[in-house]
Coordinates of C-alpha atoms and ligand atoms in Angstrom, one line a residue:
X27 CA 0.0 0.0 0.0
X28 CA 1.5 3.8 -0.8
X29 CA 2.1 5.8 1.4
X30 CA 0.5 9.4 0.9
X31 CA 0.5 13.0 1.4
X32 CA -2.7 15.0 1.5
X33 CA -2.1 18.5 0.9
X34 CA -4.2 21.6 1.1
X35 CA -4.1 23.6 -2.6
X36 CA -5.7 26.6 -1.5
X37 CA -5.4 28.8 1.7
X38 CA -6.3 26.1 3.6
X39 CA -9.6 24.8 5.1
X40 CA -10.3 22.5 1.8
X41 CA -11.4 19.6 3.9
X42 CA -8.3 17.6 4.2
X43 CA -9.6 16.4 8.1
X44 CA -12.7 14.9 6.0
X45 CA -9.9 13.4 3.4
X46 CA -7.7 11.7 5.9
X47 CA -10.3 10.9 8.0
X48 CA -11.6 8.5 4.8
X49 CA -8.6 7.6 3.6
X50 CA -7.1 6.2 7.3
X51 CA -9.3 3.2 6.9
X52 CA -7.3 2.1 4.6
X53 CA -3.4 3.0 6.2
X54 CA -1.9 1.3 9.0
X55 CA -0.4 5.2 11.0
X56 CA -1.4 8.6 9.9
X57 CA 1.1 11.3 10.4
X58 CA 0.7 14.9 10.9
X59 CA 3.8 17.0 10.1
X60 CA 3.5 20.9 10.4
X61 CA 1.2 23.3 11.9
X62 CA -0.2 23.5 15.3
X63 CA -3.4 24.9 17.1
X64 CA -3.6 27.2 13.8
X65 CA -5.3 24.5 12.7
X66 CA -9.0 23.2 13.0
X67 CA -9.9 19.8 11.0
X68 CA -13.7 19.6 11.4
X69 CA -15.0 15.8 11.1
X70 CA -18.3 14.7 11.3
X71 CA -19.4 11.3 12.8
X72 CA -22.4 9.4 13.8
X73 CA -23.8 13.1 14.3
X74 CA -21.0 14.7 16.0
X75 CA -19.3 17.4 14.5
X76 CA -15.0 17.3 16.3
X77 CA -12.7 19.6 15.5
X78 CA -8.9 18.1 16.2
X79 CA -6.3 20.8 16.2
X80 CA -2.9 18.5 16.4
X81 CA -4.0 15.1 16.5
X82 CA -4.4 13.6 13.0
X83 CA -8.2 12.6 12.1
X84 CA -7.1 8.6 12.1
X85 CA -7.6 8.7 16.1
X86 CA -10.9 8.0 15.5
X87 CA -10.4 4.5 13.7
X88 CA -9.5 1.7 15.7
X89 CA -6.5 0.0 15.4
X90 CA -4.8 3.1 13.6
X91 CA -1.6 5.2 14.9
X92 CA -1.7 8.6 15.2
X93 CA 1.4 10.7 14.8
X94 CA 2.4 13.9 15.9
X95 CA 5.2 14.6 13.8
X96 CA 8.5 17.1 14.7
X97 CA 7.4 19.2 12.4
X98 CA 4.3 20.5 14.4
X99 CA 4.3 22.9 17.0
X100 CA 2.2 22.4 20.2
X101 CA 0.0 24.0 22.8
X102 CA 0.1 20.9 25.2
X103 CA -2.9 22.9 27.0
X104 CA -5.0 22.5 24.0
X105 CA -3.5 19.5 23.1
X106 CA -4.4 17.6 26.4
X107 CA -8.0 19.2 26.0
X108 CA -8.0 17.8 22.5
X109 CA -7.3 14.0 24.3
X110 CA -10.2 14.6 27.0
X111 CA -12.4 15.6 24.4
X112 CA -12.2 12.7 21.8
X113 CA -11.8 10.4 25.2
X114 CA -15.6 11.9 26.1
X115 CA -17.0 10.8 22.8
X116 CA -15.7 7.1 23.6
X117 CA -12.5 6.9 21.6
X118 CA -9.8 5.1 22.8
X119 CA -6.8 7.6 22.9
X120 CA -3.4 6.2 25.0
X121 CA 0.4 5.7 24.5
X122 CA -0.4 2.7 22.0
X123 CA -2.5 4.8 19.5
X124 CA -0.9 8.2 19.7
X125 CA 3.0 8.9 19.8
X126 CA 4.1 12.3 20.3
X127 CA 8.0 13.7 18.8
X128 CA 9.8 14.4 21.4
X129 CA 11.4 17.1 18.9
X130 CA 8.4 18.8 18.6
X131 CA 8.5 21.8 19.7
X132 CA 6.0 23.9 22.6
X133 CA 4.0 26.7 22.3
X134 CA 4.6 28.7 25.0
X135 CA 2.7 31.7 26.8
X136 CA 5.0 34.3 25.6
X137 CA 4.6 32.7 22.2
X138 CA 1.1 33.8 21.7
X139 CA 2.1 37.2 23.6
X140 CA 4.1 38.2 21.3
X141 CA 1.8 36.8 18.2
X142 CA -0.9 39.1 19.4
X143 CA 1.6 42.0 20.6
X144 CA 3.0 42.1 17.1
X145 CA -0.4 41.9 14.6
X146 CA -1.8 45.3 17.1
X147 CA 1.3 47.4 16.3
X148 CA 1.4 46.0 12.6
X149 CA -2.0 48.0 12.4
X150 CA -3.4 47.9 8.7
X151 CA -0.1 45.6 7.5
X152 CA -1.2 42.7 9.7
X153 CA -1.3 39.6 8.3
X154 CA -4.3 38.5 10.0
X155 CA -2.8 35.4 12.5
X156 CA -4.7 32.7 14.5
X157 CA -3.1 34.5 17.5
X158 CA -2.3 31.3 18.5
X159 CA 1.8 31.9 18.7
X160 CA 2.5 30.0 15.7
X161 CA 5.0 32.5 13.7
X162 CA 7.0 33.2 17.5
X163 CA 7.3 29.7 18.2
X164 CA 8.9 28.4 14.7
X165 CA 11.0 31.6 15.3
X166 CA 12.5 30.2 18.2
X167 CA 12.5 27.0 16.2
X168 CA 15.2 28.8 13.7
X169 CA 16.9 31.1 16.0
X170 CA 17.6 27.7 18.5
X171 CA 16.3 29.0 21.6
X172 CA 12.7 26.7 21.1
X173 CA 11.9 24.4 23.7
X174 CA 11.0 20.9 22.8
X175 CA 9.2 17.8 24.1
X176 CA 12.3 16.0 25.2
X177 CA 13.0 19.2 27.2
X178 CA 9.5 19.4 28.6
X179 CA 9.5 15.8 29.9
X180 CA 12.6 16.6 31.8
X181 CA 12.0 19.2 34.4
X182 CA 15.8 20.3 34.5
X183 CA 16.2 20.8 31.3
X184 CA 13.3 22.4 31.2
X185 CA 13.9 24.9 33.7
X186 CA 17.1 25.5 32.2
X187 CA 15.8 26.5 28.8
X188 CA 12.9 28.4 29.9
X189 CA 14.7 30.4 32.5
X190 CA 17.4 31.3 29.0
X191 CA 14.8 31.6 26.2
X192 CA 11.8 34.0 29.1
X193 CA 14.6 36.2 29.9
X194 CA 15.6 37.1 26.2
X195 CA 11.6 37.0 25.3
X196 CA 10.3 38.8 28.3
X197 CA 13.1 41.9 27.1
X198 CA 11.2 41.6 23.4
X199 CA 8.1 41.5 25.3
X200 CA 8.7 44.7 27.7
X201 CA 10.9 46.7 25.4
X202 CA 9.7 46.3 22.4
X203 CA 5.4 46.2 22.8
X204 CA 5.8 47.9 26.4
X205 CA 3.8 44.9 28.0
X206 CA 4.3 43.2 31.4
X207 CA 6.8 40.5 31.4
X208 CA 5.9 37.0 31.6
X209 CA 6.2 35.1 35.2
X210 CA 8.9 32.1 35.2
X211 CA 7.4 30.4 38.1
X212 CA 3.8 30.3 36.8
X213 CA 4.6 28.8 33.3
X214 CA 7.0 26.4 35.0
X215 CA 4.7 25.5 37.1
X216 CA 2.0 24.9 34.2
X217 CA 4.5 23.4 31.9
X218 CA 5.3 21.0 34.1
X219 CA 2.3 20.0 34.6
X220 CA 1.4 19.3 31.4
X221 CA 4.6 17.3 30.4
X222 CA 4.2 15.2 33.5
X223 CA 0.5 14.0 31.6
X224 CA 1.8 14.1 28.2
X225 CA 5.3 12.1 28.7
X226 CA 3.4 8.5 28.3
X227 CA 3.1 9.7 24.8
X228 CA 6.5 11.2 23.7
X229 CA 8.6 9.4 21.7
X230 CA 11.1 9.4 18.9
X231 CA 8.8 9.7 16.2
X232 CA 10.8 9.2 13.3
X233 CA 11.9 6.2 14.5
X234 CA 8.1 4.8 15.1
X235 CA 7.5 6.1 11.4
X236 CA 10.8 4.2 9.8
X237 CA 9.8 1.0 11.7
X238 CA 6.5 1.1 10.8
X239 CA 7.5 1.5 6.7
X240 CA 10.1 -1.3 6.9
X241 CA 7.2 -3.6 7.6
X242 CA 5.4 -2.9 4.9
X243 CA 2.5 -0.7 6.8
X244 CA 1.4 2.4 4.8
X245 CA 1.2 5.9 6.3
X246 CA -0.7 9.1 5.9
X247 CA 0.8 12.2 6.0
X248 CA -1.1 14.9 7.2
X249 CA -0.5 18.6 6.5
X250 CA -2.5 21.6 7.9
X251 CA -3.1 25.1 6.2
X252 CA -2.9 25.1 2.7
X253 CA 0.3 25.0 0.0
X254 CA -0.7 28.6 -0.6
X255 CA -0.2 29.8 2.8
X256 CA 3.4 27.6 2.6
X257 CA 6.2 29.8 4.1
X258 CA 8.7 29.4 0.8
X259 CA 5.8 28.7 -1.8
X260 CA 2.8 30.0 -0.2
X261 CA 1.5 34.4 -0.8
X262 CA 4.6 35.5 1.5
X263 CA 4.2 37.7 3.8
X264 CA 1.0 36.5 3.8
X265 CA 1.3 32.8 5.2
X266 CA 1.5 30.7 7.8
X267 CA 5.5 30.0 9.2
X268 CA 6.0 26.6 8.4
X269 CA 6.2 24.2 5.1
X270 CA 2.1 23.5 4.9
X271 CA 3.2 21.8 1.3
X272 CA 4.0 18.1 0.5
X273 CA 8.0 18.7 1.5
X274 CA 7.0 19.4 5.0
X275 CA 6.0 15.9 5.2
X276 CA 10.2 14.8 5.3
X277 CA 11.2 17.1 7.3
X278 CA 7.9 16.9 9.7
X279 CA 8.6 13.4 10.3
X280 CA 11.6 12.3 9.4
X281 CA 10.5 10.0 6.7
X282 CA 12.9 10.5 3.1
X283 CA 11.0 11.7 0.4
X284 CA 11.7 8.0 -1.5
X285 CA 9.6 6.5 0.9
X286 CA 6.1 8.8 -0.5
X287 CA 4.4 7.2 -2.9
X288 CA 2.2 10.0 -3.7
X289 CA 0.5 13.1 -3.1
X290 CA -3.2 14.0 -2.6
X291 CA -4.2 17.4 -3.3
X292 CA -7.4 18.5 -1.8
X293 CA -9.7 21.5 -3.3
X294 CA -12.9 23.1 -2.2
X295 CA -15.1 23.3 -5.2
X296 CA -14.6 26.9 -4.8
X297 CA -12.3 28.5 -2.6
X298 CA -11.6 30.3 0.6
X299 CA -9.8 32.3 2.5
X300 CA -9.0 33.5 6.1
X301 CA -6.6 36.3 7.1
X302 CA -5.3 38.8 5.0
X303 CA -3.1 38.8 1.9
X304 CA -4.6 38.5 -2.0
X305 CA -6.8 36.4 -3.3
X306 CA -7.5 36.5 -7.1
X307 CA -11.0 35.3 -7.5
X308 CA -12.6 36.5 -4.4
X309 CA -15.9 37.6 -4.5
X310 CA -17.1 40.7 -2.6
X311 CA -21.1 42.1 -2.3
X312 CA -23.8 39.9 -1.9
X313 CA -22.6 36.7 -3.7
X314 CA -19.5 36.5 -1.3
X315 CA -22.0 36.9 1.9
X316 CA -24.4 33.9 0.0
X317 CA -21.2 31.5 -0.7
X318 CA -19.9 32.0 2.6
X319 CA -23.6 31.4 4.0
X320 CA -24.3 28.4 2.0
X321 CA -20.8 26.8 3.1
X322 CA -21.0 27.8 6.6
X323 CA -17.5 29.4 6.2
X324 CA -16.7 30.5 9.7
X325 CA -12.8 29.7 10.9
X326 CA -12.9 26.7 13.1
X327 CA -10.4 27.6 15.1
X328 CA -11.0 31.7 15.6
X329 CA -14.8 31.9 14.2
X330 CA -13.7 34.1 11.8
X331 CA -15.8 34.7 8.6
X332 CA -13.7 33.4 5.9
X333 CA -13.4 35.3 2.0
X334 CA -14.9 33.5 -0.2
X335 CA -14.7 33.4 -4.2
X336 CA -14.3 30.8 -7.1
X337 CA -12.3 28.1 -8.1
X338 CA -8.8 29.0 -9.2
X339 CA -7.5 26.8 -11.8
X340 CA -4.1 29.3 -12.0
X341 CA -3.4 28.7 -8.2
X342 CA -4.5 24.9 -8.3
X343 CA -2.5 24.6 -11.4
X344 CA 0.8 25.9 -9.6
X345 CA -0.2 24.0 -5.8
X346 CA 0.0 21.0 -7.7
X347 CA 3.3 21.9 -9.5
X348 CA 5.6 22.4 -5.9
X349 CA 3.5 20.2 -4.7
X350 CA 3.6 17.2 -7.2
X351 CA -0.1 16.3 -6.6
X352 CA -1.7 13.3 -8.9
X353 CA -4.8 13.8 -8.4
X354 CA -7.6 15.6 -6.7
X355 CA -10.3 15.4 -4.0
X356 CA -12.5 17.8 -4.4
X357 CA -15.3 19.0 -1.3
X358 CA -18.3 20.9 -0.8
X359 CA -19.4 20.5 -4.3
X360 CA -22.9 20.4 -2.7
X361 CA -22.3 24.2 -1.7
X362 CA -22.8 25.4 -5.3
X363 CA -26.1 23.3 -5.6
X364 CA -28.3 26.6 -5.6
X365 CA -26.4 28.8 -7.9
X366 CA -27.7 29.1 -11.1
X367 CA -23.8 30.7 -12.4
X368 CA -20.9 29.1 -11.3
X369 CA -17.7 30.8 -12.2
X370 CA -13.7 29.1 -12.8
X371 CA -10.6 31.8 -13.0
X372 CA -9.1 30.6 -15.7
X373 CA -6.3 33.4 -15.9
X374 CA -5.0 36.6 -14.6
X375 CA -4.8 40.3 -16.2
X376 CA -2.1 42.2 -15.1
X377 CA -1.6 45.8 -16.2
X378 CA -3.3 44.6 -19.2
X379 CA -1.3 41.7 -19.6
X380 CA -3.4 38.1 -19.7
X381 CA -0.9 36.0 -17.3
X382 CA -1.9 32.0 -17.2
X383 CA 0.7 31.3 -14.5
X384 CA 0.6 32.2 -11.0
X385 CA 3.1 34.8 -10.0
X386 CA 5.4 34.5 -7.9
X387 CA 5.5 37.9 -6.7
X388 CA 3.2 38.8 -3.7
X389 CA 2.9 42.1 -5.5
X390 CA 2.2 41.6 -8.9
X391 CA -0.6 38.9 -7.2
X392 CA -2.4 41.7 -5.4
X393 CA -2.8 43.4 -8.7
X394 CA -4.1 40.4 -10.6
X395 CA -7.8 40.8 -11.5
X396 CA -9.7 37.1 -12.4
X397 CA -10.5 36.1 -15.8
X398 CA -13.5 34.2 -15.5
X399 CA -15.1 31.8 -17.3
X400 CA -18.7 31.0 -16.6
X401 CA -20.8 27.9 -16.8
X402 CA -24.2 27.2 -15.6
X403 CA -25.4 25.6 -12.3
X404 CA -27.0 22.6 -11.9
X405 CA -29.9 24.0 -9.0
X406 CA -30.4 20.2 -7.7
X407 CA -29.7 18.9 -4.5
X408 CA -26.6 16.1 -4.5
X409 CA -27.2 14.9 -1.1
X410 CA -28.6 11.5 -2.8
X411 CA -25.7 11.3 -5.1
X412 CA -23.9 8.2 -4.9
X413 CA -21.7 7.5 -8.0
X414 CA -20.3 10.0 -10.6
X415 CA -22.3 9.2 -13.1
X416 CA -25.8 9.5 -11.1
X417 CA -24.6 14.0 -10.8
X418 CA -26.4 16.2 -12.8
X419 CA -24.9 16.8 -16.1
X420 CA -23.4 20.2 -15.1
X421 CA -22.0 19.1 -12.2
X422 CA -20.6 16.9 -14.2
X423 CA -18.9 19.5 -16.4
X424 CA -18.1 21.8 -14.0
X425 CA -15.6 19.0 -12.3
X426 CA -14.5 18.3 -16.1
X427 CA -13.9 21.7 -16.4
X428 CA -12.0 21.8 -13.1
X429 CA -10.0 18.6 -14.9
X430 CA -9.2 20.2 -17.7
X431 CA -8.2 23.9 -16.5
X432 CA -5.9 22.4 -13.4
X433 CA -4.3 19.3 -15.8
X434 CA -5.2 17.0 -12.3
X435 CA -7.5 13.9 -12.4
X436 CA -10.2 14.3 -9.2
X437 CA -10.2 10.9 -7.3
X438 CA -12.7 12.0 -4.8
X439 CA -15.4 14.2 -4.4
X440 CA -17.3 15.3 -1.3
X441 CA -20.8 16.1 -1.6
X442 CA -21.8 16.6 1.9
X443 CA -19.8 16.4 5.7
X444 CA -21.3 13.2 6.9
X445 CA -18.4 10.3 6.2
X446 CA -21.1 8.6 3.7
X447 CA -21.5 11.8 1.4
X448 CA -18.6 10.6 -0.6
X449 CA -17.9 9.6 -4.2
X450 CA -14.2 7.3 -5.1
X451 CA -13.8 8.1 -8.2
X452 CA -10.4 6.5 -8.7
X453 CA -9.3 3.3 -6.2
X454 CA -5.8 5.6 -4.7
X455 CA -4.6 1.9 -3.2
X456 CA -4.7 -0.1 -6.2
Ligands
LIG10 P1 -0.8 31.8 11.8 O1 -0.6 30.4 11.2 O2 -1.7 31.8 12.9 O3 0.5 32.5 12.0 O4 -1.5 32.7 10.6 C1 -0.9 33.0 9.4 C2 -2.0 33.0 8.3 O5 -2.4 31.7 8.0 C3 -3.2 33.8 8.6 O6 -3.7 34.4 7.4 C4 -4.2 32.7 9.1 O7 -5.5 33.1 8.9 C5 -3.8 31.6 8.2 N1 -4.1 30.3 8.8 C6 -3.5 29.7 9.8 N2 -4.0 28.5 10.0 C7 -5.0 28.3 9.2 C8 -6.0 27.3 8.9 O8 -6.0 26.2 9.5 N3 -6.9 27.5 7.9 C9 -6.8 28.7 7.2 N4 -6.0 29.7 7.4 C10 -5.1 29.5 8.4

C-alpha cells in the first residue's frame, strides 16, 4: 500500500480532516507533520461534528496510529483538551495509539504574547494570525532558543531553557510592545504540569514512522493550512510559518522523500480564505455573503468569517506543481447546488497583460484581477448522489472543467460532511 500526502491547494480549510479521516481506513499510521493549534480539521461522525487541532483525524479509527510529527508545533494545554475531548466521545486515545515527537516543539505563553503583541502594532499591515503563537514559536525554532518535548519531559532541562529563552523574550516583550513581562514560576509550574500528563506519549517519532515502513504498513501524511499559505511557496508575507506543502512531510517526520508514494491534493469546489493577503477570485457584495452562508464558512479555530470566491484553476495549477499532486479530492461541491452561475478563473490580467501562471510575486498577485469563465449551475440537491455518473450533467462539467483547467484527475469528491457523502472516483490503493 502507498504511502501518501494529502495537501491543502488553496489557503487552507479544503477539507483535508474529511480526506484523511476516509482515507485512514485504509493505512496502518497517519502522520501529521506541520502546523499546530492554527489548525481546525472539522470531522463529522455518527452526528458529532470534532474539531482536532494537532491530533491527526485517524484517532478516531480503531486499530490506527496517530502521529504527531517534529514538524508541528504544540500548545500541550490544547492539546491535552484535545485528548479529553475525543476520550468523552468514547474513543480510545493512549500511549499505543498516539506517539508524540519528542522534537516537537511547545508553544509557550510568551509565544502567543508576542503573536498578538506584534499583529496590534502591525496595524493595517497585519497579516491577520490565529493569534495562536505560531510565527513566534517556529522563530525560536530557527533562531535555536525553542523548547521541545524531550525538554519538557525533563524538568531540568526544562527549567534550564525556559529560564534562558523568558529572559531574552520577556526583554522583546517589555521593550519592544511595552507589556508586562511573563512570570517564570507560573509557566514552570504549568508546563510541568502538562509534560508530566503528556510524557506517556513522547517518543522518537521518526523512528516509530521508519519501523512502521520497513514492515510494509502504509502511512498518511497529514499537513495543515494550505500549500498557498506555505512559508517558501505560499502568498509571502501572507502565510502561515512553516512548510504547509507536501515537503513538510520529510522534514515533519523524518521520513525521506523515496519512501512517499504519492501526493493528494485537496480542493474546495470553490475557494476560501481567512486572514489577509490577496486572493485573485474572491468575491465581494452579496454573492461572497451567499457563498460563505451556504458553506458555513466560519474559521474553526477563531470563528472568523472566511473570503470567499471561485475556483482558481491558476493557483491549483501551480499548488500542484511544488507540490507534485496526482490527483484531486474535491469537497463541498454540494455548496454550489443553488447557484444558477458558477464561475472558474481561468487566468489573470495584469496591467493589461493576460498571465496564465501564478506569480510568484506577492505584488504583482495583489494586482491580478480574475478572468472568468462561466458555466451554468446545476440548481439540484446532491445529497442523494452516490456515484459520478448519477450528478447532474453540469456538475458533471463543472468537475471536467475543473479537470481540464488544473491538468489533475479528481479521485474523490465530497458532496456533503457526513463520512457517507462521498464519491471514489479513482481506487488511490490499487
Ligand atoms: P498563523 O498560522 O496563525 O501565524 O496565521 C498566518 C496566516 O495563516 C493567517 O492568514 C491565518 O488566517 C492563516 N491560517 C493559519 N491556520 C489556518 C488554517 O488552519 N486555515 C486557514 N488559514 C489559516
Amino acid at each position: 500500500m502507498p504511502n501518501i500526502v494529502v495537501v491543502g491547494t488553496q489557503w487552507g480549510d479544503e477539507g483535508k480532516g474529511r480526506i484523511v479521516d476516509l482515507i485512514s481506513e485504509s493505512v496502518h499510521v497517519v502522520a501529521r507533520y506541520q502546523g499546530g493549534s492554527n489548525a481546525g480539521h472539522t470531522i463529522v461522525t455518527d452526528g458529532e461534528t470534532l474539531v482536532l487541532h494537532h491530533i491527526p483525524s485517524g484517532i478516531l479509527r480503531e486499530g490506527k496510529l496517530s502521529v504527531i510529527g517534529n514538524g508541528v508545533v504544540v500548545d500541550p494545554k490544547v492539546l491535552l483538551e484535545e485528548i479529553e475531548t475525543i476520550k468523552s466521545l468514547g474513543y480510545k486515545v493512549d500511549e499505543d495509539n498516539l506517539k508524540l515527537s519528542d522534537g516537537a516543539h511547545i508553544v509557550m505563553p510568551y509565544h502567543k504574547e508576542i503573536d498578538i503583541a506584534r499583529e496590534e502594532r502591525m496595524g493595517s499591515s497585519k497579516i491577520g494570525t490565529t493569534g495562536r503563537g505560531i510565527g513566534p514559536v517556529y522563530e525560536d525554532k530557527a533562531a535555536r532558543r525553542g523548547i521541545r518535548f524531550s525538554d519538557l519531559i525533563d524538568p531540568e532541562s526544562f527549567s534550564v531553557r525556559l529560564k534562558a529563552t523568558l529572559e531574552e523574550r520577556n526583554i522583546y516583550i517589555t521593550r519592544v510592545f511595552e507589556r508586562n513581562p511573563l512570570d517564570f514560576d507560573r509557566i514552570y509550574e504549568d508546563y510541568t504540569a502538562y509534560g508530566k500528563k503528556l510524557k506517556p506519549f513522547v517518543t522518537d517519532t521518526s523512528k516509530v514512522l521508519n519501523d512502521a515502513i520497513s514492515q510494509g504498513k502504509s502511512i498518511l501524511f497529514e499537513g495543515a493550512q494550505g500549500a498557498l499559505l506555505d512559508v517558501d511557496f505560499g502568498t509571502y508575507p501572507y502565510v502561515t510559518s512553516s512548510n504547509a506543502g507536501a515537503g513538510g512531510a520529510c522534514t515533519g517526520t523524518g521520513v525521506s522523500p523515496t519512501k512517499i508514494d504519492l501526493v493528494m491534493g485537496v480542493a474546495k469546489a470553490y475557494t476560501t480564505r481567512v486572514g489577509e493577503g490577496p486572493f485573485p477570485s474572491e468575491v465581494s457584495g452579496d454573492l461572497g455573503v451567499k457563498l460563505r452562508e451556504l458553506g458555513n464558512e466560519y474559521g474553526s479555530t477563531t470563528g472568523r468569517p472566511r473570503r470567499c470566491g471561485w475556483f482558481d484553476s491558476v493557483a491549483l495549477r501551480y499548488s500542484a506543481m511544488v507540490n507534485g499532486v496526482s490527483g484531486l479530492a474535491i469537497t463541498k461541491l454540494d455548496v454550489l447546488s443553488s447557484l444558477d452561475k458558477i464561475k472558474i478563473s481561468v487566468g489573470y490580467r495584469y496591467k493589461g497583460e493576460l498571465l496564465t501562471e501564478f506569480p510568484s510575486s506577492t505584488e504583482v498577485l495583489k494586482h491580478c484581477t480574475p478572468v472568468f469563465e462561466e458555466m451554468d449551475g446545476w440548481q439540484k440537491e446532491l445529497h442523494n448522489v452516490k456515484d459520478i455518473s448519477s450528478l447532474p450533467s453540469n456538475a458533471r462539467l463543472y468537475l471536467d472543467r475543473i479537470e481540464e483547467t488544473t491538468g489533475i484527475p479528481i479521485w474523490i469528491l465530497s458532496i456533503g460532511p457526513s463520512r457517507e457523502k462521498v464519491i471514489f472516483i479513482k481506487d488511490i490503493f490499487s
